[in-house]
Amino acid sequence: MKFLGIESSCDDTAVALVSSDKVIHAESRLSHLKVNEPYGGVVPEITARAHLKHLKGLIEKTLSHANTSLEDIDGFSATAGPGLIGGVITGVQMAKALALYHKKPFFGVNHLEGHALAPRLSHDLPFPYLLLLVSGGHTQFLNVKGVGQYDLIGTTRDDALGEAFDKVGKMMGLPYPAGPLIEKLAQDGHPTFEFAKPLCNQKGTDFSFSGLKSDVLRKIAALGTLSEEDKKNIAHSFQNTVRDVLINRTTHVLKKTGPVKQLVLSGGVAANQFLREELVNFLTPRNIELVAPPISLCTDNGAMIAWAGLENKRAGRPENLSINPRPRWPLTELNLI
Ligand code: KG4
Ligand code: ZN
């Protein structure tokens, strides 16, 4: 069974063709950061137009790379939310139209479900598993019990972790998205700053990053103009703080869940090699394996949406042709379907 998946909920248009035997036959991705560059962020209206302009071409390119045609596709899926609504509408309408015309199933996929199930595309990973989902919009511990079955264990009370990376980057004059640039700068820096670790002196499984962000801002303001050395040291110290926060919260989560064999990491921030290695160092002595997909499946991509469509189909979940694109859509609402 082959699914064509479309991801268009933020600044990338991504299309992929994936089969149930976990083969990614082809994928095409186009970032719209260039058209947004003059504005220093992602402008929804400009990005929506870019999705609309490029989606058809990316689908054609994907099919041609896979040497296949629409007639050979067994189902279509698209991110139906949460995300920037203009892009989401574009992807959903295209996938619905293709599914209707070709009389094939359609699944409007929750973007977080895409991230949550992506590790099952790259790894042999049975349900249930403990997931730490760290992206630009979300930071959550989840118990993934099955397709469409998610228990929320902890979430952020304010900023998402990716958002904290991006905002700290902006304070240092880095372009969006700053996560990968901070990771690179940190490699040559030293731990010269001590930043706040919100909630870490408390029990519980929630995150908070706004206090950390404000503390970085205060210390940057005290420095005045930043030298290249300052930037490297801030990046290094910030990443160390993030590591400490993730490990502190994981410790509390493990007290709640009891023993687990694996901790699964997904979402854009899971692309961070330093954080992966530090989590491995923490988990290995506790006999817990870190499972994280390859970087291309961590940041937004079409393959995870195609795969989530396939997983929904195989699990016998209802098709949702009548679904309306949603800017907000908590993952746990899927439990009600
Ligand atoms: O999952 P994703 O591609 O989109 C959302 O669903 O939000 O995540 C994007 C986020 C951005 O905030 C970006 O800065 C962050 O992931 N990110 C990273 C790295 N690569 C991407 N953060 C830290 N280190 C990285 N290497
Ligand atoms: Zn994402």
PDB file of C-alpha atoms and ligand atoms in Angstrom, residues 111 115 135 300 304, ligand 2:
ATOM      1  CA  HIS A 111       0.619  17.261  12.462  1.00  0.00           C
ATOM      2  CA  HIS A 115       5.740  13.598  14.519  1.00  0.00           C
ATOM      3  CA  SER A 135       9.089  21.065  17.952  1.00  0.00           C
ATOM      4  CA  ASP A 300       8.742  18.861   9.137  1.00  0.00           C
ATOM      5  CA  MET A 304       5.693  11.421   8.275  1.00  0.00           C
TER       6      MET A 304
HETATM    7 ZN    ZN B   2       6.428  19.891  13.011  1.00  0.00          ZN
END
